[in-house]
CSV table of C-alpha atoms and ligand atoms in Angstrom, one decimal:
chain,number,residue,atom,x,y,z
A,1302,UNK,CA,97.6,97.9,75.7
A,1303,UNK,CA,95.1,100.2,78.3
A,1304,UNK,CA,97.0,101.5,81.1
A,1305,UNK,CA,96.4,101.4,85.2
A,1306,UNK,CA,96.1,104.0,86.8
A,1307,UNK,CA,95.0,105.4,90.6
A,1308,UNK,CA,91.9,106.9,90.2
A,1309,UNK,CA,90.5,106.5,93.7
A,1310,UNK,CA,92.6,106.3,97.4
A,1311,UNK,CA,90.6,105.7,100.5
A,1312,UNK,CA,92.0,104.4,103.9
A,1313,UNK,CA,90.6,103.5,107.8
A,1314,UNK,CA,91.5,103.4,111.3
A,1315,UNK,CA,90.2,101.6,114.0
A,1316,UNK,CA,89.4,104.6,116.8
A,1317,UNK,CA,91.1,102.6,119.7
A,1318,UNK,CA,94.4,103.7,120.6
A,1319,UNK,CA,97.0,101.8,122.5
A,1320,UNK,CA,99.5,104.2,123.7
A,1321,UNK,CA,103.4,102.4,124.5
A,1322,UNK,CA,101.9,103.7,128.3
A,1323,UNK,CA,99.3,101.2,128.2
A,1324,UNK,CA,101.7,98.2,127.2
A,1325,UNK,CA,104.0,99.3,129.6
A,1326,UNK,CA,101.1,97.6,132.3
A,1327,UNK,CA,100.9,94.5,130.0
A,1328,UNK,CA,104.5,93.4,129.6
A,1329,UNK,CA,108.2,94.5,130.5
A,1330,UNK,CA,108.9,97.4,128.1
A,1331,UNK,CA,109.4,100.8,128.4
A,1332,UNK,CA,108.2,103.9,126.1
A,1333,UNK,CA,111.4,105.0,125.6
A,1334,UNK,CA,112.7,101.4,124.7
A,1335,UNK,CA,110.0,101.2,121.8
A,1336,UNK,CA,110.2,104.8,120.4
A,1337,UNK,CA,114.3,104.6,120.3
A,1338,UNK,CA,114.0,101.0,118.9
A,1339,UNK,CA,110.9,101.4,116.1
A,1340,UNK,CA,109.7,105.2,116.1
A,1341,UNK,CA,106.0,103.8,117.5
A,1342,UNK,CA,104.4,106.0,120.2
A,1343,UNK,CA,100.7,104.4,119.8
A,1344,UNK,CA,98.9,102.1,117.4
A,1345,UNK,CA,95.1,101.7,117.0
A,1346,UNK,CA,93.0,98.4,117.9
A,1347,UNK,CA,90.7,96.7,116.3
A,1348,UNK,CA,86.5,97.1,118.0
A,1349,UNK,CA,85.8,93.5,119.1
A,1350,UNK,CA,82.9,93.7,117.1
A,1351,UNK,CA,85.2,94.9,114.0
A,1352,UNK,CA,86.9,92.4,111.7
A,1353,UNK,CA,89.0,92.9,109.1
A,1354,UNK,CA,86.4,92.9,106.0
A,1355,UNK,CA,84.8,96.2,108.6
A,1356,UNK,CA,88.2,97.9,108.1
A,1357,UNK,CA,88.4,97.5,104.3
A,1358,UNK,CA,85.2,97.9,103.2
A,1359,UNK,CA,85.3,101.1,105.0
A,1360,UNK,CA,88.6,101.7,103.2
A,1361,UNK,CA,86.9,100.7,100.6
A,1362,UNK,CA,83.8,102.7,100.7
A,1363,UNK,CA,86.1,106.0,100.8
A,1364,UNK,CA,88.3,105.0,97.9
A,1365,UNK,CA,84.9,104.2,95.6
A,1366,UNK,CA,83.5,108.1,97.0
A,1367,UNK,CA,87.4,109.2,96.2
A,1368,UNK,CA,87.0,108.1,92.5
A,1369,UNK,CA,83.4,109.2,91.9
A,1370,UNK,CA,82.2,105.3,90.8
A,1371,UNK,CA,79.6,102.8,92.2
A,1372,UNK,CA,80.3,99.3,93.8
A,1373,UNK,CA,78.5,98.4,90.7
A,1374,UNK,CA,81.3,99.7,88.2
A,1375,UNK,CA,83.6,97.3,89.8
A,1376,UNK,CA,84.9,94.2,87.4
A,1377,UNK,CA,87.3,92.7,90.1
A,1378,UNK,CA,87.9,93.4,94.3
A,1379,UNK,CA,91.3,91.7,95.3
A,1380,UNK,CA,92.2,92.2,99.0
A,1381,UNK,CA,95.5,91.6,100.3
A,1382,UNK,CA,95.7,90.4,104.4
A,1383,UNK,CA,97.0,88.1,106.4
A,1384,UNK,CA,94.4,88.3,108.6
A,1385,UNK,CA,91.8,87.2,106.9
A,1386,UNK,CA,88.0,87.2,109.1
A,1387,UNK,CA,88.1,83.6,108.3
A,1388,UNK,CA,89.7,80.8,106.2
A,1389,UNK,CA,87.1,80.4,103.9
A,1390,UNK,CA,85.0,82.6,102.4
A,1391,UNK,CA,88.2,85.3,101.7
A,1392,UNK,CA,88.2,88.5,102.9
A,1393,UNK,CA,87.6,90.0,99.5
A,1394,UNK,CA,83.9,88.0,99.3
A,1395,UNK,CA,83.0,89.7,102.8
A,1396,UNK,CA,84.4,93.2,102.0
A,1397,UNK,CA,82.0,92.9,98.4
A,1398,UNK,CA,78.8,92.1,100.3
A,1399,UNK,CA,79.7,95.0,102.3
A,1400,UNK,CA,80.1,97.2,99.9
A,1401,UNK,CA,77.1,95.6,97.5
A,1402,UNK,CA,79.6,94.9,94.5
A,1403,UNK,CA,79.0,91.6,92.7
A,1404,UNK,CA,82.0,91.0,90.7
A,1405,UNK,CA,84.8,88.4,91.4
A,1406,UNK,CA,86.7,88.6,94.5
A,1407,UNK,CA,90.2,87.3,95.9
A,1408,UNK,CA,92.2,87.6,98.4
A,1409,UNK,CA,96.2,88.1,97.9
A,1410,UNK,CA,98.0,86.5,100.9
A,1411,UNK,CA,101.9,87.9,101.6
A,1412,UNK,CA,101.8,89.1,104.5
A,1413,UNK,CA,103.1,92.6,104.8
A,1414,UNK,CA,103.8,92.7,101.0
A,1415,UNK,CA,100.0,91.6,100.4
A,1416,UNK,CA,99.1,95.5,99.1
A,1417,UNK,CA,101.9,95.0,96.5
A,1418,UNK,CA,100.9,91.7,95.2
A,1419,UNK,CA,97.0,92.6,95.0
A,1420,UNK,CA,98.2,95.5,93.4
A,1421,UNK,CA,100.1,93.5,90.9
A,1422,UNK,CA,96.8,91.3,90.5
A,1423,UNK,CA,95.2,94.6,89.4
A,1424,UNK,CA,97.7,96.0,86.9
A,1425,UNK,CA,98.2,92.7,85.2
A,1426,UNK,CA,94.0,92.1,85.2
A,1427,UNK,CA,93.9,95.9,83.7
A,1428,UNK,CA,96.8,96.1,80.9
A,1429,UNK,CA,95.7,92.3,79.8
A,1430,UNK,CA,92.4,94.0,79.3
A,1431,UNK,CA,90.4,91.3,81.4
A,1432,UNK,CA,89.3,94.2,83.6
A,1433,UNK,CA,88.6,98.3,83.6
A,1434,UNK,CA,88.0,98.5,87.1
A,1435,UNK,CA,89.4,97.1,90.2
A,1436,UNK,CA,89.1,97.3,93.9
A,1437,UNK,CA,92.3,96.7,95.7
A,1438,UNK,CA,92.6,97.3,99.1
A,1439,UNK,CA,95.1,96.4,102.0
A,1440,UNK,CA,93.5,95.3,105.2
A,1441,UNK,CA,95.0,93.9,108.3
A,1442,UNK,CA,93.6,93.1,111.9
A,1443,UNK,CA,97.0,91.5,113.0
A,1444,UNK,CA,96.4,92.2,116.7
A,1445,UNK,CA,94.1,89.4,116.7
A,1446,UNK,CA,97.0,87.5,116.1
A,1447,UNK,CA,99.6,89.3,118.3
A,1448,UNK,CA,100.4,87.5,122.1
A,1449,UNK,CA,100.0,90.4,124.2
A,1450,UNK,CA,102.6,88.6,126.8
A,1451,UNK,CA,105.3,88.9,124.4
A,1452,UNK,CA,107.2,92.0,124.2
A,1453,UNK,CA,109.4,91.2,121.6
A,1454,UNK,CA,106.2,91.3,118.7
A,1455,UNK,CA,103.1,93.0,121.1
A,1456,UNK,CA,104.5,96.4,120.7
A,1457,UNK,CA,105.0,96.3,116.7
A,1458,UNK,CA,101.8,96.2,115.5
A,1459,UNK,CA,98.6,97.8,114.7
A,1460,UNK,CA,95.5,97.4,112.9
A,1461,UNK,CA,93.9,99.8,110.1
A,1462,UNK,CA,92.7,99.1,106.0
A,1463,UNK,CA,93.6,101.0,102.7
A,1464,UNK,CA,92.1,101.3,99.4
A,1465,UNK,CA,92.9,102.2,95.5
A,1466,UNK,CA,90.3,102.3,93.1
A,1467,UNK,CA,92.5,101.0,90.2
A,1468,UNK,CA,90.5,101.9,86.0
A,1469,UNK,CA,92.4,101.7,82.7
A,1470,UNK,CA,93.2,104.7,80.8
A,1471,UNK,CA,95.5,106.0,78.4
A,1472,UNK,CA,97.9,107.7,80.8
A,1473,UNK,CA,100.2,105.4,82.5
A,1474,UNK,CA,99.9,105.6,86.2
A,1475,UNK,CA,101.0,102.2,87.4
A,1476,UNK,CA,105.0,101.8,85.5
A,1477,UNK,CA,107.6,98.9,86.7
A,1478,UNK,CA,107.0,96.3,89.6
A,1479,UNK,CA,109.1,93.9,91.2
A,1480,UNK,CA,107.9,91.6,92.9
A,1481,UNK,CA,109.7,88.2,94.8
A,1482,UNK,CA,109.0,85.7,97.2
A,1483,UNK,CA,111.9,83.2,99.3
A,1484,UNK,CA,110.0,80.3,101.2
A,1485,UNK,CA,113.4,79.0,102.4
A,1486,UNK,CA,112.9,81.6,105.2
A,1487,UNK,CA,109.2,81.1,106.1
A,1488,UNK,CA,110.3,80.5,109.5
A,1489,UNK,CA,112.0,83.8,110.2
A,1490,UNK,CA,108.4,85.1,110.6
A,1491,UNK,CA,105.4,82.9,111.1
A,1492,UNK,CA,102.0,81.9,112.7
A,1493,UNK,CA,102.6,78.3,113.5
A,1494,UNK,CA,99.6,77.0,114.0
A,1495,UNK,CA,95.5,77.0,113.2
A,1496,UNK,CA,96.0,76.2,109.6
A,1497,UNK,CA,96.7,72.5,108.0
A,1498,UNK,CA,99.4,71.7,109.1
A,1499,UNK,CA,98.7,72.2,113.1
A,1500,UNK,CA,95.0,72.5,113.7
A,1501,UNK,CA,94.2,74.2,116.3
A,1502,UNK,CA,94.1,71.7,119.8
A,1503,UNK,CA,94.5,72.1,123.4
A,1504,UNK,CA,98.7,71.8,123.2
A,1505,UNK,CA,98.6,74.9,120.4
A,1506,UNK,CA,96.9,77.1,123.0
A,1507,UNK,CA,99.1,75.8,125.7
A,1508,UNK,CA,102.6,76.5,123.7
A,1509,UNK,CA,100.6,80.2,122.7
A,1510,UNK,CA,101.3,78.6,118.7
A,1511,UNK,CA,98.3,80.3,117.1
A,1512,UNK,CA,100.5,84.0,118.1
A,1513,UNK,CA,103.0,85.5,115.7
A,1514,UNK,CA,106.3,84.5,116.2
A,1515,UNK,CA,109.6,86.5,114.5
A,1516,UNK,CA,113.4,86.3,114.5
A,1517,UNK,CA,112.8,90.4,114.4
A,1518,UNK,CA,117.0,90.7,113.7
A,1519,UNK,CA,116.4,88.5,110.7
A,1520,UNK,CA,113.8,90.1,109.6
A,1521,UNK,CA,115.3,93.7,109.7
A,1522,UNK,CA,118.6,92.4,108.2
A,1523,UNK,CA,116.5,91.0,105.3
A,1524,UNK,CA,114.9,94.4,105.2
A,1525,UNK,CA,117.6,96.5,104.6
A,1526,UNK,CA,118.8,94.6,101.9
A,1527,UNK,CA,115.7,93.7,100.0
A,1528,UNK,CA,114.0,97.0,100.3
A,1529,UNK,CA,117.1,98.8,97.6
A,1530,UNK,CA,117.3,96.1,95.9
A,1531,UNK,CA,113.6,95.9,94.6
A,1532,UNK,CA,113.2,99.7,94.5
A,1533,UNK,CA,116.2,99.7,92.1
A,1534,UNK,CA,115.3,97.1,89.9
A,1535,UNK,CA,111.1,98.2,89.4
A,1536,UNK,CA,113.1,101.6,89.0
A,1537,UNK,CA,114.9,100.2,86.4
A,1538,UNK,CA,111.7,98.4,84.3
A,1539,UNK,CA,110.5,102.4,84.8
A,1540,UNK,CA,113.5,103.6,82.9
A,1541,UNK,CA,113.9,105.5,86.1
A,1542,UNK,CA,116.6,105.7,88.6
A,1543,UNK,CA,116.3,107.7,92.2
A,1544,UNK,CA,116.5,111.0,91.2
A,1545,UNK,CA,113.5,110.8,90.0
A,1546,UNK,CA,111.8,109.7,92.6
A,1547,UNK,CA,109.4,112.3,94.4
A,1548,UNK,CA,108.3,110.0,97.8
A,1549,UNK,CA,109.6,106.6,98.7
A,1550,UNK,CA,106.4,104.7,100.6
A,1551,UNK,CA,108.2,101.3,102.8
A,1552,UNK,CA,105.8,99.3,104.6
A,1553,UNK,CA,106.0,101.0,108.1
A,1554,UNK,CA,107.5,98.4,110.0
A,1555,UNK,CA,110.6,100.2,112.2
A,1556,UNK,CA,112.1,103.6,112.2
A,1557,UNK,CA,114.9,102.4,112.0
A,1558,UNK,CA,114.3,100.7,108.5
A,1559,UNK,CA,112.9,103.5,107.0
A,1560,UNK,CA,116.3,105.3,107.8
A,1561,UNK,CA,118.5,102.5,106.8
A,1562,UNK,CA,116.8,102.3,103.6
A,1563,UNK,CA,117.2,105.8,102.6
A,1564,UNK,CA,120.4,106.0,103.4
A,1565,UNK,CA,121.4,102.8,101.1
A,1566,UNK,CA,119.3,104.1,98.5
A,1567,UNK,CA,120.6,107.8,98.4
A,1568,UNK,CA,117.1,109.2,98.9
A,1569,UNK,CA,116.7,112.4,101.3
A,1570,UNK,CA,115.1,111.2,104.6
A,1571,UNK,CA,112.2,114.0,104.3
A,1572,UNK,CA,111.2,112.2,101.2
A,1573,UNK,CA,110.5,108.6,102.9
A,1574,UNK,CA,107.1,108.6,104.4
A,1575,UNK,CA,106.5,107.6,108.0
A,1576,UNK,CA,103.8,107.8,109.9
A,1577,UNK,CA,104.7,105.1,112.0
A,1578,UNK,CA,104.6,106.8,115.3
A,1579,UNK,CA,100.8,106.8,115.3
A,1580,UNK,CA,100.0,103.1,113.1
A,1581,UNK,CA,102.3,100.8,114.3
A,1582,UNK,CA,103.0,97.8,111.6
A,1583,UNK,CA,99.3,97.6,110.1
A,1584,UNK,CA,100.7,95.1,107.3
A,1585,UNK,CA,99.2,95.0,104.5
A,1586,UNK,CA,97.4,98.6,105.3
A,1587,UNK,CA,100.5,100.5,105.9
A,1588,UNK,CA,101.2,101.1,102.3
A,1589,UNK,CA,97.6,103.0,101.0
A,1590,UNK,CA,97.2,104.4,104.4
A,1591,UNK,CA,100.7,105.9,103.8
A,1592,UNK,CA,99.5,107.0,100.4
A,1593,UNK,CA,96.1,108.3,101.3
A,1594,UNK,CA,97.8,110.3,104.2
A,1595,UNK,CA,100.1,111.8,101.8
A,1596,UNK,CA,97.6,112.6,99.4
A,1597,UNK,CA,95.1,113.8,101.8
A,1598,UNK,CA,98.3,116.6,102.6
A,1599,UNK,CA,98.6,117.6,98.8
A,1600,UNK,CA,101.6,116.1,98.6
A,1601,UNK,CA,101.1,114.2,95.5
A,1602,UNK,CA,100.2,115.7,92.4
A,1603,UNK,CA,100.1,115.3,88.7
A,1604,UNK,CA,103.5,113.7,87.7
A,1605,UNK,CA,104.6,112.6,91.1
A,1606,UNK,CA,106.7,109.7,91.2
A,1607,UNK,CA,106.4,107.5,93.9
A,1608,UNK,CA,107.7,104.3,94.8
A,1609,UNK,CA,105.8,101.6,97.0
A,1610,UNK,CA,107.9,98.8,98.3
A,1611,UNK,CA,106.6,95.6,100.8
A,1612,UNK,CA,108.6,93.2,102.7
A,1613,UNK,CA,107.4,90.6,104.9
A,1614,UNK,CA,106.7,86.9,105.8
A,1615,UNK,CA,106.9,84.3,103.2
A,1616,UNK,CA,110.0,85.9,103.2
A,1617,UNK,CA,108.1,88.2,100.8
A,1618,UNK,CA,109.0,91.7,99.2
A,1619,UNK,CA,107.7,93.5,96.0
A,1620,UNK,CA,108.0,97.3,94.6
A,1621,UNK,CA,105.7,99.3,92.4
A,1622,UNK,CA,106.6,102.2,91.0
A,1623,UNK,CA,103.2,104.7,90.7
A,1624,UNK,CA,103.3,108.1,88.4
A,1625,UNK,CA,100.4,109.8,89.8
A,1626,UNK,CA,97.7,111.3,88.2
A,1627,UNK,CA,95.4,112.9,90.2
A,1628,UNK,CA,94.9,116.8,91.3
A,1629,UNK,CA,95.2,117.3,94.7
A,1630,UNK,CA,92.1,117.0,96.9
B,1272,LIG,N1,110.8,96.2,125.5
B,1272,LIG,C1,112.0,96.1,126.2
B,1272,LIG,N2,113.0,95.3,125.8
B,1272,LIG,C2,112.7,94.5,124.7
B,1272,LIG,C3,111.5,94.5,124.0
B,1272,LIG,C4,110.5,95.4,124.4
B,1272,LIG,N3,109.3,95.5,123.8
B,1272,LIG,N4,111.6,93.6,123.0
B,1272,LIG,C5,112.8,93.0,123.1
B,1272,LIG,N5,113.5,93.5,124.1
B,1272,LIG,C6,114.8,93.2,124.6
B,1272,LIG,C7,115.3,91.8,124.1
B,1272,LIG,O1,114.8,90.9,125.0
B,1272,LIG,C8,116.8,92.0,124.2
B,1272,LIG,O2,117.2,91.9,125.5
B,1272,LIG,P1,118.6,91.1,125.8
B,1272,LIG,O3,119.7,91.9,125.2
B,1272,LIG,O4,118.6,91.2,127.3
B,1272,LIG,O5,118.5,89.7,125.3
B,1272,LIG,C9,117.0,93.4,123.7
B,1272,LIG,O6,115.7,94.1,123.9
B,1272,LIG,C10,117.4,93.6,122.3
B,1272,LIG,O7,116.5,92.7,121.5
B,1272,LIG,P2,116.6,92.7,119.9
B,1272,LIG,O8,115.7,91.7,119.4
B,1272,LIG,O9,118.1,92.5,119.6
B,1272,LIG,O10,116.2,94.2,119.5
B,1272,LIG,P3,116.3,94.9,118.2
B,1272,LIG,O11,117.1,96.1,118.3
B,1272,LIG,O12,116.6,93.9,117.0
B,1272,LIG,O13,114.8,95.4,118.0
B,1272,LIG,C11,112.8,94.8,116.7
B,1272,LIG,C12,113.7,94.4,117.9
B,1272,LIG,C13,112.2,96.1,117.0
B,1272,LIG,C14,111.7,93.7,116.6
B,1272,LIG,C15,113.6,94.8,115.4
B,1272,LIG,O14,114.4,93.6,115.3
B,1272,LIG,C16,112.8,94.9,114.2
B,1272,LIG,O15,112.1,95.9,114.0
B,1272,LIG,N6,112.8,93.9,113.3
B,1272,LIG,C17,112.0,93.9,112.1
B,1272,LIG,C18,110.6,93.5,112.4
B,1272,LIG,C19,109.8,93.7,111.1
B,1272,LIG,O16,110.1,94.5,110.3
B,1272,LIG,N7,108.7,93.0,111.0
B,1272,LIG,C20,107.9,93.3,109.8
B,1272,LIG,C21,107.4,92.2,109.2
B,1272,LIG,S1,105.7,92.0,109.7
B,1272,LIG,C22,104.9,90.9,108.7
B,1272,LIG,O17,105.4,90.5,107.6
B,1272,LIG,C23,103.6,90.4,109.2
């Protein structure tokens, strides 16, 4: 059976900032309320003329340079995001014109845990032979989505794209995965409306339905739990326990998670990334971009094991456990 591995790690980020100042004059918040709540002191925006296939196939772009191939090499792009440009074509259509690739193209839809599942897509495609080479990328623009009048979700999130070149090889790189979905809970964090079930229509605008809405103490309860759990049991299909983990990589969603988590899991809090102050909750970006960041800082090398774990809407939540194999930049 070939093998995944990470060959390639590119990411991107919007260059508009928006500082917890500047949504201090939108709605009733306070810095100090958002940093002591979340950890986020800014997050970056969007350009109005940028949509989400600009960010990834920048992201995209970089991660190709990153692993010395051509768009042309490429046997399979899946992107995850929930903000897709549009409903149809996907994301992952756009983000290969962009790039010039011609080979098939999906998007993976799980909300925040979309990086995980398109990663998934990738290892299964690779070790079942069916591909040697795939483009996976985590792309969000979820501000297009945020109400900027409500406090409770406006000051979360940000926007930003992250890409993995993904080949085959003989060396492991991508080991045990867990992945899990509960649709019981898909109200605890939703976009009502603009899909089938409530087009869009003069009384969605009016009751602001097209805006994410989230039970946010639900949500972190679900969290805390989920996030050991997974880690433990992709861990496990690794023959690997915590002890032998070298970074722990949660989807940036709160401070306050990332601390929770590494407390339940027994894992030193310098080894849990976060760059949260400065992204915000870019979704389905915040796990590459973590990766890339901690790669571009030559803190992965040869051997390190690192563990990627995603939780969000569906209720969604999924772990991959990554040996890497690259030098350092
Ligand atoms: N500024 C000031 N006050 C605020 C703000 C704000 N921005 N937002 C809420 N408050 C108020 C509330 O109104 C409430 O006031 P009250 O006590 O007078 O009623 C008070 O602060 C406490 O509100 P809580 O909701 O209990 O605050 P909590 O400590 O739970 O923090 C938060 C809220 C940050 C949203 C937290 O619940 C959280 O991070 N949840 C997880 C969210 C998450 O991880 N989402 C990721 C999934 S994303 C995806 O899948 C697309």
């Amino acid at each position: 059976m070939a093998h995944a591995r990470i060959t390639g790690v590119g990411s991107y980020l919007p260059e508009t900032i928006l500082s917890n100042e500047d949504l201090e004059a939108m709605v009733e918040t306070s810095h100090e309320w958002i940093v002591t709540r979340t950890g986020i002191r800014e997050r970056r925006l969007a350009h109005p003329d940028e949509a989400t296939s600009d960010l990834a196939a920048e992201a995209a772009r970089r991660a190709l340079a990153d692993a010395s191939i051509t768009p042309g090499d490429l046997d399979l792009i899946v992107v995850g995001t929930s903000s897709p440009d549009k409903i149809f074509p996907s994301t992952a259509c756009l983000v290969a014109a962009k790039i010039g690739a011609r080979c098939p193209a999906l998007d993976a839809m799980a909300a925040c845990t979309s990086f995980v599942y398109a990663l998934h897509h990738a290892t299964s495609a690779i070790e079942s032979g069916r591909a040697a080479r795939v483009l996976v990328v985590g792309a969000d623009a979820l501000t297009r989505h945020v109400d900027f009048t409500d406090r409770a979700t406006c000051v979360l999130f940000g926007d930003g794209a992250g890409a993995f070149v993904v080949e085959a090889g003989d060396e492991p790189g991508v080991l045990g995965i867990d992945l899990g979905a509960d649709g019981t809970r898909a109200d605890v964090l939703e976009i009502p409306a603009c899909g089938s079930a409530m087009p869009a229509s003069e009384e969605v605008l009016a009751n602001r339905l097209q805006f994410i809405k989230m039970n946010g103490q639900e949500v972190f309860k679900f969290a805390v739990r989920v996030i050991p759990e997974s880690v433990r049991r992709a861990l496990a299909a690794s023959g690997m326990t915590t002890e032998d983990l070298d970074w722990l990589v949660p989807h940036q969603a709160n401070q306050r998670i990332l601390d929770t988590v590494a407390d339940r899991l027994g894992v030193a809090h310098e080894r849990v990334f976060s760059n949260i102050a400065t992204t915000g909750n870019t979704s389905a970006a915040s796990i590459p971009l973590a990766v890339d960041a901690l790669y571009t800082g030559r803190n992965l090398h040869p051997g390190s094991v690192v563990a990627l774990v995603g939780f969000g809407a569906g209720l969604t939540w999924g772990s991959v456990i990554v040996r890497w194999t690259k030098e350092a930049r």
